[in-house]
Coordinates of C-alpha atoms in Angstrom, one line a residue:
X16 CA 38.4 22.7 -1.4
X17 CA 40.6 21.3 1.3
X18 CA 44.2 21.3 0.4
X19 CA 45.9 18.4 1.4
X20 CA 49.9 17.6 1.5
X21 CA 49.6 13.9 2.5
X22 CA 49.3 10.2 1.1
X23 CA 45.8 9.2 -1.5
X24 CA 43.6 7.4 0.3
X25 CA 44.7 3.5 1.3
X26 CA 42.6 1.5 -1.7
X27 CA 42.3 -2.7 -0.7
X28 CA 41.3 -4.7 -3.4
X29 CA 41.4 -9.2 -3.5
X30 CA 43.2 -9.9 -5.0
X31 CA 44.6 -7.2 -7.2
X32 CA 48.6 -7.5 -8.1
X33 CA 51.3 -6.7 -5.1
X34 CA 54.1 -5.6 -9.0
X35 CA 52.1 -1.8 -7.7
X36 CA 54.6 -0.8 -5.8
X37 CA 57.7 -3.2 -6.9
X38 CA 58.6 -4.4 -9.5
X39 CA 59.6 -8.3 -8.1
X40 CA 58.1 -9.2 -5.8
X41 CA 56.9 -13.2 -4.3
X42 CA 54.0 -14.5 -5.7
X43 CA 51.0 -15.4 -3.3
X44 CA 48.0 -17.1 -3.4
X45 CA 44.5 -15.6 -4.9
X46 CA 43.2 -15.2 -1.5
X47 CA 46.1 -12.3 -0.7
X48 CA 45.1 -9.1 -0.5
X49 CA 47.5 -5.7 -0.8
X50 CA 47.1 -2.3 -0.5
X51 CA 47.4 -0.2 -3.9
X52 CA 48.3 3.6 -3.6
X53 CA 47.4 5.4 -7.4
X54 CA 50.0 7.5 -8.0
X55 CA 51.7 7.1 -4.6
X56 CA 54.8 8.2 -5.5
X57 CA 53.9 12.1 -6.1
X58 CA 53.8 12.7 -2.5
X59 CA 57.7 11.6 -1.5
X60 CA 59.9 14.5 -1.4
X61 CA 63.0 13.1 -3.0
X62 CA 60.7 12.3 -5.6
X63 CA 60.4 16.1 -6.0
X64 CA 63.6 16.0 -8.9
X65 CA 62.5 13.3 -10.8
X66 CA 58.7 15.4 -11.5
X67 CA 60.2 18.7 -12.3
X68 CA 62.6 18.1 -13.9
X69 CA 62.0 15.6 -17.0
X70 CA 58.7 18.7 -17.1
X71 CA 62.0 20.4 -18.8
X72 CA 62.9 18.1 -20.7
X73 CA 59.4 16.9 -21.9
X74 CA 58.3 20.3 -22.6
X75 CA 61.3 21.3 -24.9
X76 CA 60.8 18.3 -27.0
X77 CA 57.5 19.2 -28.0
X78 CA 59.3 22.5 -29.5
X79 CA 60.6 20.8 -31.4
X80 CA 61.3 22.7 -35.1
X81 CA 59.5 19.5 -37.1
X82 CA 61.3 20.8 -40.1
X83 CA 64.4 19.0 -38.9
X84 CA 66.5 16.3 -40.7
X85 CA 65.5 13.1 -40.1
X86 CA 69.3 12.3 -38.8
X87 CA 69.2 15.4 -36.7
X88 CA 66.0 14.2 -35.5
X89 CA 67.2 11.0 -34.5
X90 CA 70.2 12.3 -32.9
X91 CA 67.9 14.4 -30.9
X92 CA 65.5 12.1 -30.0
X93 CA 67.8 9.9 -28.7
X94 CA 69.5 12.9 -26.5
X95 CA 66.1 13.1 -25.6
X96 CA 66.1 9.8 -24.0
X97 CA 69.5 9.6 -23.1
X98 CA 68.1 13.1 -20.3
X99 CA 65.7 11.0 -19.2
X100 CA 68.0 8.7 -17.8
X101 CA 70.4 10.8 -17.0
X102 CA 67.5 11.8 -14.6
X103 CA 66.4 9.3 -13.1
X104 CA 69.3 8.1 -12.3
X105 CA 70.7 11.2 -10.5
X106 CA 67.5 10.6 -8.6
X107 CA 68.8 7.1 -8.4
X108 CA 71.7 8.2 -6.4
X109 CA 70.1 11.2 -4.5
X110 CA 67.0 8.1 -2.7
X111 CA 70.9 6.2 -2.1
X112 CA 72.4 8.1 -0.4
X113 CA 69.2 9.2 1.5
X114 CA 68.9 5.9 2.5
X115 CA 72.3 5.1 3.7
X116 CA 71.7 9.0 5.8
X117 CA 68.5 7.0 7.3
X118 CA 67.3 5.6 10.9
X119 CA 64.4 5.2 11.3
X120 CA 64.0 1.6 9.4
X121 CA 60.5 1.5 7.7
X122 CA 62.4 5.2 6.0
X123 CA 65.5 2.8 5.6
X124 CA 63.0 0.9 3.1
X125 CA 61.3 2.8 1.6
X126 CA 63.7 4.4 0.0
X127 CA 65.7 1.5 -1.1
X128 CA 61.8 0.1 -2.7
X129 CA 62.6 3.0 -4.5
X130 CA 66.4 2.6 -4.9
X131 CA 65.4 -1.0 -6.8
X132 CA 61.8 1.2 -8.2
X133 CA 64.1 3.6 -10.6
X134 CA 66.5 0.9 -11.1
X135 CA 64.1 -1.5 -13.1
X136 CA 63.1 2.2 -14.9
X137 CA 66.5 2.8 -15.8
X138 CA 67.0 -0.8 -17.3
X139 CA 64.0 -1.1 -19.3
X140 CA 64.3 2.7 -20.7
X141 CA 67.9 2.0 -21.7
X142 CA 66.8 -1.4 -23.2
X143 CA 63.9 0.5 -25.3
X144 CA 66.0 3.2 -26.4
X145 CA 68.5 0.7 -27.7
X146 CA 65.9 -1.2 -30.0
X147 CA 62.6 1.9 -30.5
X148 CA 64.5 5.6 -31.0
X149 CA 68.1 4.9 -31.9
X150 CA 66.8 1.2 -33.9
X151 CA 70.5 0.0 -34.3
X152 CA 71.3 -2.6 -36.5
X153 CA 73.0 -6.0 -37.1
X154 CA 76.4 -5.2 -35.4
X155 CA 76.3 -2.0 -33.3
X156 CA 73.3 -3.5 -31.5
X157 CA 75.5 -6.3 -29.8
X158 CA 78.0 -2.9 -29.0
X159 CA 75.3 -1.5 -27.9
X160 CA 73.8 -4.5 -25.3
X161 CA 77.4 -4.8 -24.4
X162 CA 77.1 -1.8 -23.0
X163 CA 73.0 -2.0 -21.5
X164 CA 75.1 -5.2 -19.9
X165 CA 77.8 -3.6 -18.0
X166 CA 76.0 -1.1 -16.8
X167 CA 73.2 -2.0 -14.8
X168 CA 74.8 -5.7 -13.9
X169 CA 76.8 -4.1 -11.3
X170 CA 76.1 -6.5 -8.8
X171 CA 79.9 -7.9 -8.5
X172 CA 81.4 -4.4 -8.3
X173 CA 82.6 -4.7 -5.0
X174 CA 83.5 -8.5 -5.9
X175 CA 86.1 -6.1 -8.5
X176 CA 87.5 -3.7 -6.0
X177 CA 87.7 -5.3 -3.8
X178 CA 90.1 -8.9 -5.3
X179 CA 92.1 -5.0 -7.6
X180 CA 92.7 -3.8 -4.7
X181 CA 94.7 -6.3 -3.0
X182 CA 98.3 -6.5 -2.6
X183 CA 97.9 -10.0 -5.0
X184 CA 95.2 -9.9 -7.0
X185 CA 96.2 -13.5 -8.8
X186 CA 95.9 -15.3 -5.5
X187 CA 92.9 -13.6 -4.2
X188 CA 90.6 -16.2 -3.4
X189 CA 87.3 -14.9 -5.7
X190 CA 90.5 -13.9 -8.8
X191 CA 89.3 -16.1 -10.8
X192 CA 85.5 -15.2 -11.0
X193 CA 86.7 -11.6 -11.2
X194 CA 88.1 -12.7 -15.0
X195 CA 85.4 -14.6 -15.6
X196 CA 82.9 -11.8 -14.8
X197 CA 85.4 -9.9 -17.7
X198 CA 85.0 -12.6 -19.6
X199 CA 81.1 -13.3 -19.4
X200 CA 81.0 -8.8 -20.0
X201 CA 82.8 -8.8 -22.5
X202 CA 85.7 -7.0 -21.4
X203 CA 88.4 -8.2 -23.2
X204 CA 90.7 -5.8 -21.9
X205 CA 90.7 -5.8 -18.6
X206 CA 90.1 -9.9 -18.5
X207 CA 94.1 -9.3 -19.6
X208 CA 95.1 -7.2 -17.7
X209 CA 93.9 -9.2 -14.6
X210 CA 95.5 -12.6 -16.9
X211 CA 98.8 -11.1 -17.1
X212 CA 99.2 -11.3 -13.8
X213 CA 98.6 -14.9 -13.3
X214 CA 101.6 -15.1 -15.9
X215 CA 103.1 -13.4 -13.4
X216 CA 103.5 -15.3 -10.8
X217 CA 102.8 -18.2 -12.7
X218 CA 105.8 -19.0 -15.1
X219 CA 104.7 -21.9 -16.1
X220 CA 100.7 -21.0 -17.3
X221 CA 102.6 -18.5 -19.4
X222 CA 103.1 -20.5 -22.9
X223 CA 98.5 -21.0 -21.8
X224 CA 98.7 -17.2 -21.2
X225 CA 99.6 -16.4 -24.6
X226 CA 97.6 -18.9 -27.0
X227 CA 94.2 -17.6 -24.6
X228 CA 95.2 -13.5 -25.0
X229 CA 96.4 -13.8 -28.3
X230 CA 93.0 -15.7 -28.9
X231 CA 91.1 -12.7 -26.3
X232 CA 93.0 -9.9 -28.5
X233 CA 92.1 -11.0 -31.8
X234 CA 88.5 -12.0 -31.7
X235 CA 86.7 -10.0 -33.5
X236 CA 84.0 -7.5 -32.6
X237 CA 81.3 -5.0 -34.3
X238 CA 82.8 -1.6 -34.3
X239 CA 80.3 1.7 -34.3
X240 CA 81.2 2.8 -38.1
X241 CA 83.9 0.5 -39.8
X242 CA 83.7 -0.3 -42.8
X243 CA 83.1 -3.6 -43.1
X244 CA 80.2 -5.8 -44.0
X245 CA 78.8 -7.4 -41.1
X246 CA 79.8 -10.6 -43.7
X247 CA 83.3 -10.1 -44.4
X248 CA 82.8 -9.4 -39.5
X249 CA 80.7 -12.8 -39.7
X250 CA 84.2 -14.4 -42.2
X251 CA 86.9 -13.4 -39.7
X252 CA 83.9 -15.0 -36.6
X253 CA 84.3 -17.6 -38.1
X254 CA 88.1 -18.0 -38.8
X255 CA 88.9 -17.2 -35.6
X256 CA 86.1 -19.6 -33.9
X257 CA 87.6 -22.8 -35.4
X258 CA 90.9 -21.7 -34.4
X259 CA 89.7 -21.0 -30.7
X260 CA 88.5 -24.6 -31.8
X261 CA 91.7 -26.4 -32.5
X262 CA 92.9 -25.4 -29.6
X263 CA 90.2 -26.7 -27.4
X264 CA 90.4 -29.7 -28.7
X265 CA 94.2 -29.8 -28.8
X266 CA 94.3 -29.6 -25.2
X267 CA 96.0 -27.1 -25.2
X268 CA 94.5 -25.7 -21.7
X269 CA 94.0 -28.8 -19.9
X270 CA 95.7 -28.4 -17.8
X271 CA 94.8 -25.0 -16.2
X272 CA 90.9 -25.5 -16.1
X273 CA 89.7 -21.8 -15.7
X274 CA 91.8 -21.2 -19.1
X275 CA 90.2 -24.0 -20.5
X276 CA 87.2 -22.9 -18.9
X277 CA 87.6 -19.7 -21.1
X278 CA 88.2 -20.6 -23.8
X279 CA 85.1 -23.2 -24.5
X280 CA 83.1 -19.5 -23.0
X281 CA 84.6 -18.1 -26.3
X282 CA 82.9 -21.2 -28.0
X283 CA 79.8 -19.7 -27.1
X284 CA 79.0 -23.3 -25.1
X285 CA 76.0 -22.8 -23.2
X286 CA 76.5 -25.4 -20.5
X287 CA 80.2 -23.2 -19.6
X288 CA 78.4 -20.2 -19.5
X289 CA 75.6 -21.1 -17.5
X290 CA 78.1 -22.7 -15.5
X291 CA 78.3 -18.9 -13.9
X292 CA 75.0 -18.2 -13.9
X293 CA 76.1 -16.9 -10.2
X294 CA 78.3 -14.4 -11.6
X295 CA 75.4 -13.1 -14.4
X296 CA 72.9 -13.4 -12.2
X297 CA 70.5 -12.3 -14.7
X298 CA 68.5 -14.2 -18.3
X299 CA 69.6 -11.4 -20.3
X300 CA 73.5 -11.5 -19.2
X301 CA 73.3 -15.0 -20.3
X302 CA 71.0 -14.0 -23.8
X303 CA 74.1 -10.9 -24.2
X304 CA 77.3 -12.7 -23.4
X305 CA 75.5 -15.9 -25.8
X306 CA 75.2 -13.3 -28.7
X307 CA 78.4 -12.8 -27.8
X308 CA 80.4 -15.6 -28.9
X309 CA 77.5 -17.4 -30.7
X310 CA 76.3 -14.6 -32.9
X311 CA 77.5 -11.5 -32.6
X312 CA 76.5 -10.4 -35.9
X313 CA 71.8 -11.3 -34.4
X314 CA 69.9 -9.1 -36.1
X315 CA 67.4 -6.7 -33.8
X316 CA 64.4 -9.3 -35.9
X317 CA 66.5 -12.3 -33.9
X318 CA 66.1 -11.0 -30.5
X319 CA 63.2 -12.6 -30.3
X320 CA 64.2 -16.1 -30.1
X321 CA 67.4 -15.9 -28.0
X322 CA 65.7 -13.7 -25.7
X323 CA 63.1 -16.8 -24.8
X324 CA 65.3 -19.6 -25.3
X325 CA 67.6 -18.0 -22.9
X326 CA 65.0 -17.2 -20.5
X327 CA 64.3 -20.2 -20.7
X328 CA 67.7 -21.6 -19.9
X329 CA 68.5 -19.6 -17.2
X330 CA 64.8 -20.2 -15.2
X331 CA 64.7 -23.3 -15.7
X332 CA 61.5 -25.1 -14.1
X333 CA 61.6 -24.3 -11.2
X334 CA 61.3 -20.7 -11.3
X335 CA 58.9 -18.5 -12.7
X336 CA 59.3 -14.4 -15.4
X337 CA 59.5 -11.4 -12.9
X338 CA 57.1 -8.6 -14.0
X339 CA 60.7 -7.2 -14.5
X340 CA 61.6 -9.8 -17.1
X341 CA 57.8 -10.5 -18.4
X342 CA 58.5 -6.1 -19.4
X343 CA 61.7 -6.7 -21.4
X344 CA 60.9 -10.1 -22.5
X345 CA 58.3 -8.2 -24.5
X346 CA 60.3 -5.5 -25.4
X347 CA 62.9 -8.6 -27.0
X348 CA 60.1 -9.0 -29.4
X349 CA 59.5 -5.4 -30.4
X350 CA 55.1 -6.3 -28.9
X351 CA 55.7 -2.0 -27.6
X352 CA 52.2 -1.9 -26.4
X353 CA 53.1 -4.5 -24.4
X354 CA 56.3 -3.2 -23.0
X355 CA 53.7 0.1 -22.1
X356 CA 50.6 -2.8 -20.7
X357 CA 52.6 -4.5 -18.3
X358 CA 55.3 -0.9 -17.2
X359 CA 51.3 0.9 -16.7
X360 CA 50.2 -2.2 -14.3
X361 CA 53.7 -2.6 -13.1
X362 CA 55.0 0.7 -11.5
X363 CA 53.1 2.4 -9.0
X364 CA 52.6 6.1 -11.1
X365 CA 51.8 6.7 -14.6
X366 CA 55.4 8.9 -14.7
X367 CA 57.8 6.5 -16.7
X368 CA 54.7 5.2 -18.7
X369 CA 54.2 8.7 -20.0
X370 CA 57.2 10.4 -20.3
X371 CA 57.9 7.1 -22.2
X372 CA 55.2 6.7 -24.8
X373 CA 55.5 9.9 -25.9
X374 CA 59.2 10.2 -26.7
X375 CA 58.4 6.5 -29.2
X376 CA 54.8 9.0 -30.9
X377 CA 57.8 11.5 -31.3
X378 CA 59.7 8.9 -33.5
X379 CA 57.0 8.1 -34.7
X380 CA 56.3 4.6 -33.2
X381 CA 53.0 4.5 -31.6
X382 CA 50.8 6.8 -34.6
X383 CA 48.2 3.7 -35.6
X384 CA 47.0 3.1 -32.7
X385 CA 43.8 4.3 -30.9
X386 CA 42.0 3.6 -27.6
X387 CA 38.4 2.2 -28.8
X388 CA 36.7 5.7 -26.5
X389 CA 38.5 7.8 -28.6
X390 CA 42.2 8.6 -27.5
X391 CA 45.5 7.7 -28.2
X392 CA 47.2 6.0 -26.2
X393 CA 49.8 8.8 -26.0
X394 CA 47.9 11.5 -25.5
X395 CA 45.9 9.6 -22.4
X396 CA 48.9 8.2 -20.2
X397 CA 49.1 12.4 -20.3
X398 CA 46.5 13.0 -18.7
X399 CA 46.4 10.6 -16.7
X400 CA 49.7 11.2 -15.3
X401 CA 48.6 15.2 -15.5
X402 CA 45.7 14.2 -13.4
X403 CA 47.8 13.1 -11.0
X404 CA 49.9 15.7 -10.4
X405 CA 47.2 18.3 -9.8
X406 CA 46.6 16.2 -6.4
X407 CA 49.4 17.6 -5.2
X408 CA 49.7 21.6 -3.3
X409 CA 52.7 22.8 -5.5
X410 CA 53.2 20.4 -8.7
X411 CA 49.4 20.6 -10.7
X412 CA 51.4 23.8 -12.5
X413 CA 54.0 21.1 -13.8
X414 CA 50.2 19.5 -15.3
X415 CA 49.6 22.2 -16.8
X416 CA 52.3 21.6 -19.5
X417 CA 51.0 18.5 -19.8
X418 CA 47.3 18.7 -20.3
X419 CA 49.0 21.8 -22.6
X420 CA 49.9 18.9 -24.9
X421 CA 47.4 16.4 -25.2
X422 CA 45.8 18.3 -28.7
X423 CA 42.4 16.5 -27.6
X424 CA 41.2 16.5 -24.3
X425 CA 44.3 18.0 -22.2
X426 CA 41.5 21.4 -22.5
X427 CA 38.4 19.9 -20.8
X428 CA 40.8 17.9 -18.5
X429 CA 42.5 20.9 -17.6
X430 CA 39.3 23.0 -17.3
X431 CA 38.2 20.5 -14.8
X432 CA 41.5 20.3 -12.3
X433 CA 42.4 24.1 -12.6
X434 CA 38.5 24.4 -10.4
X435 CA 39.3 22.1 -7.7
X436 CA 43.1 23.3 -7.2
X437 CA 42.1 25.2 -3.3
X438 CA 42.7 28.9 -3.9
X439 CA 44.1 29.3 0.3
X440 CA 46.4 32.5 -0.8
X441 CA 46.1 35.5 -2.8
X442 CA 49.3 34.9 -4.3
X443 CA 48.3 31.3 -6.3
X444 CA 44.5 32.9 -7.2
X445 CA 46.4 34.9 -9.0
X446 CA 49.0 32.6 -10.1
X447 CA 45.6 30.6 -11.4
X448 CA 44.5 33.0 -13.5
X449 CA 47.5 34.0 -14.7
X450 CA 47.4 30.1 -16.3
X451 CA 44.1 30.9 -17.2
X452 CA 44.2 33.8 -19.2
X453 CA 47.1 33.0 -21.1
X454 CA 44.5 30.2 -21.9
X455 CA 41.3 33.0 -22.5
X456 CA 39.7 30.2 -20.0
X457 CA 37.3 32.6 -19.5
X458 CA 34.3 30.5 -16.9
X459 CA 37.7 29.4 -15.2
X460 CA 38.4 33.6 -14.5
X461 CA 35.9 34.4 -14.2
X462 CA 35.2 31.6 -11.2
X463 CA 38.1 32.6 -9.0
X464 CA 37.4 36.0 -9.1
X465 CA 34.3 35.2 -7.5
X466 CA 35.2 33.2 -5.0
X467 CA 38.8 35.6 -4.4
X468 CA 35.7 38.2 -4.1
X469 CA 33.7 36.8 -1.8
X470 CA 35.8 35.5 0.3
X471 CA 38.1 38.6 0.8
X472 CA 34.3 40.3 0.7
X473 CA 33.8 37.7 4.0
X474 CA 37.0 39.4 6.0
X475 CA 35.6 42.5 5.5
X476 CA 38.7 43.6 2.6
X477 CA 36.8 45.3 1.2
X478 CA 39.2 47.3 -1.5
X479 CA 40.1 42.8 -2.7
X480 CA 37.0 42.3 -3.1
X481 CA 36.2 45.0 -5.8
X482 CA 39.6 44.5 -7.1
X483 CA 38.6 40.5 -8.3
X484 CA 34.7 42.0 -8.9
X485 CA 35.9 44.4 -11.0
X486 CA 38.3 41.6 -12.9
X487 CA 35.3 39.0 -12.9
X488 CA 33.3 41.7 -14.7
X489 CA 30.7 40.9 -12.1
X490 CA 28.2 44.0 -12.2
X491 CA 26.2 42.7 -9.2
X492 CA 28.7 42.0 -7.3
X493 CA 30.1 45.6 -7.9
X494 CA 27.5 47.1 -7.5
X495 CA 26.9 45.2 -3.5
X496 CA 31.0 45.8 -2.8
X497 CA 30.1 50.0 -4.0
X498 CA 27.2 49.6 -0.6
X499 CA 29.9 48.4 1.5
X500 CA 31.5 50.8 0.2
X501 CA 29.1 53.7 0.6
X502 CA 28.0 52.3 4.2
X503 CA 31.4 52.0 5.5
X504 CA 31.8 55.7 3.9
X505 CA 28.8 57.0 6.4
X506 CA 29.5 54.8 9.5
X507 CA 33.1 56.1 8.7
X508 CA 32.8 58.8 7.8
X509 CA 35.5 58.4 5.4
X510 CA 36.7 56.1 2.7
X511 CA 38.8 53.0 2.9
X512 CA 41.9 51.9 -0.1
X513 CA 41.9 55.2 -1.6
X514 CA 44.5 54.6 -4.2
X515 CA 42.0 52.1 -5.7
X516 CA 38.6 54.7 -5.5
X517 CA 41.0 57.0 -6.9
X518 CA 42.6 55.0 -10.6
X519 CA 39.3 54.1 -11.2
X520 CA 39.6 54.6 -14.2
X521 CA 37.3 53.0 -17.2
X522 CA 36.6 50.4 -14.9
X523 CA 33.9 52.2 -13.3
X524 CA 32.1 52.3 -16.1
X525 CA 30.7 48.2 -15.3
X526 CA 27.9 48.9 -13.3
X527 CA 26.1 53.3 -11.4
X528 CA 27.0 52.2 -8.4
X529 CA 30.6 51.5 -8.1
X530 CA 29.9 54.3 -11.5
X531 CA 28.8 56.4 -8.5
X532 CA 31.3 55.8 -5.9
X533 CA 34.3 56.3 -8.1
X534 CA 32.1 59.5 -8.9
X535 CA 30.9 60.5 -5.6
X536 CA 34.9 60.0 -4.6
X537 CA 36.0 62.3 -7.1
X538 CA 34.2 65.3 -5.6
X539 CA 35.4 64.7 -2.5
X540 CA 38.4 65.4 -3.6
X541 CA 38.1 68.1 -6.0
X542 CA 36.4 69.9 -2.5
X543 CA 39.5 68.7 -0.9
X544 CA 41.4 71.1 -3.7
X545 CA 39.7 73.9 -2.9
X546 CA 37.3 73.6 -6.8
X547 CA 34.7 74.2 -5.3
X548 CA 32.4 75.6 -8.8
X549 CA 33.7 72.4 -10.1
X550 CA 32.9 70.1 -7.1
X551 CA 29.2 71.8 -7.4
X552 CA 29.1 70.5 -11.4
X553 CA 30.2 66.5 -9.6
X554 CA 27.8 67.3 -7.1
X555 CA 24.6 68.2 -9.8
X556 CA 25.9 66.0 -11.9
X557 CA 25.0 62.9 -9.7
X558 CA 21.6 64.1 -8.0
X559 CA 20.3 64.2 -11.7
X560 CA 21.6 61.5 -12.5
X561 CA 19.8 59.2 -10.2
X562 CA 22.5 56.9 -10.1
X563 CA 22.7 57.5 -6.1
X564 CA 21.2 54.9 -3.6
X565 CA 18.1 56.4 -2.1
X566 CA 20.0 56.0 1.4
X567 CA 22.9 58.5 0.3
X568 CA 20.8 61.3 -1.1
X569 CA 20.8 63.2 3.1
X570 CA 24.6 62.4 2.3
X571 CA 25.0 64.4 -0.8
X572 CA 21.9 68.0 0.2
X573 CA 24.6 67.8 3.0
X574 CA 27.6 68.0 0.9
X575 CA 25.5 70.6 -1.3
X576 CA 25.4 72.6 1.7
X577 CA 28.8 73.5 3.0
X578 CA 29.4 74.7 -1.0
X579 CA 25.8 77.4 -1.3
X580 CA 28.0 78.9 1.0
X581 CA 30.7 79.3 -1.4
X582 CA 30.7 83.1 -2.9
X583 CA 32.1 81.0 -6.5
X584 CA 29.2 78.7 -6.3
X585 CA 27.3 81.8 -5.8
X586 CA 29.2 83.6 -8.8
X587 CA 29.1 80.7 -11.6
X588 CA 24.5 81.6 -12.5
X589 CA 26.5 84.9 -14.3
X590 CA 28.9 82.4 -15.9
X591 CA 27.9 80.6 -19.2
X592 CA 30.6 78.0 -17.9
X593 CA 28.5 78.2 -15.0
X594 CA 25.7 76.4 -13.2
X595 CA 22.5 77.4 -14.9
X596 CA 20.1 78.6 -12.7
X597 CA 17.1 75.8 -13.1
X598 CA 20.5 73.4 -11.4
X599 CA 20.9 75.8 -8.7
X600 CA 17.3 76.0 -8.2
X601 CA 17.1 72.5 -8.2
X602 CA 19.7 72.2 -5.3
X603 CA 17.9 75.3 -2.6
X604 CA 14.2 73.0 -2.8
X605 CA 15.8 70.1 -2.2
X606 CA 17.3 71.6 0.3
X607 CA 15.3 73.9 1.8

């Protein structure tokens, strides 16, 4: 099998969903043809960081101690989730830089699409972290959602920088837009700071400013670690809300449409908030703003109702939800399996759903969900992701660990995929072999060794071929290679790969022919060291043991001639430890 380092084959599917290549796309007719590439991202150099670093996080999560206390374990799972998100964000930043430096327009477009996809992935993951991993309760839930919006709705950052960097921010044409953005995102301190510049520039508005500033300062907001109950929080918020209503009805801000609009937003006026639709850009930003100013103590299970109505109000009848909207809505509805399903359809590889599902499984949220063919959802997605990694010339090594942590089918998948790895070099073969040996995959070990032995033999590398056949414990192949060594000796008058033959040790017992090869080489060594008596005994043993090939008998007899002329050998018959008379007679009969 040839090793591939190119994109996988293109499959053209009539009416296929184009959301596989990016989350946001234009709706098209049913007759269109879309190009679908499975796991195409595996082959993108710029995404290698995502696969490599997330692999380490995944392995670390599997090895965590099961007996940890529940609280410590929850904190660890939240940290693991944040680690995954940091890898996504780092990869997204690298991709953004690559897009900026790309001179080719097609390459720039490809990188930009990937930036959008990675951004959507982090957006979804962050929301799942809040709702499922951290499981934030009423109160802290709103704070987490505010952080979520502020982190991911960054389209207005350039506008904010432009206004703040101007000489006179309050006179800038976008000044009130920036103030509105801060209010819509619950960034009260920043909004108050900007409003103070307006008060200084327009002393006539000082009284309105002070009242609005006081309202914004006193706005009750849930805080992490606060000892107050939700009931106390709701009472404070109700009093503050009534105060805002009173100032609005009194016409306190009537002379300033901008401040009056802000006061209406503080009151949670949905029409006033929707007037700022262009500043919010998304329905889920509208949702969080709406919750902040109308229901700050929202409970997790109430989110579904606010989310659906917010999307309907924001999108209206003129537009329909995109795949990203559908995924986020499923999360707000706590339809965990629907989130995974929609992400599987919308994304171009299995990385996201495999790692998110594994994390949620560790949170004990998927324990009851088994698939009809026997596996559970976590294992199915990990198997698919790891299989995709095995199609790459180097990322396959990461896939091994994913298969290892699939208890039901992981071993079977690993055995099937490991046999398909192209063994281009001995170094790669040794790497694959080590993986198989560590997992007691004996059949695969033998198969790899046989393949490498055959390759070495075809290239006339007898030493390497013999080494691989010994490792495979293949007696027949070891015999074949030993014959090649003996034939090579007859033709050249010397042995190759002496280090290997001299150090066969117990391995020479694998086959009779290999034993003969090792012992015959030992005979030559003894003869070269002028230890003639030992050499003669060994040669006689090789002749009488019937392990020498028939074609080699004449060579053995030729080797015996110089020995019989040695005085040391002729005198052996007179010593107890020497050659027997029968043995010497045997040699003489063979020779004459």
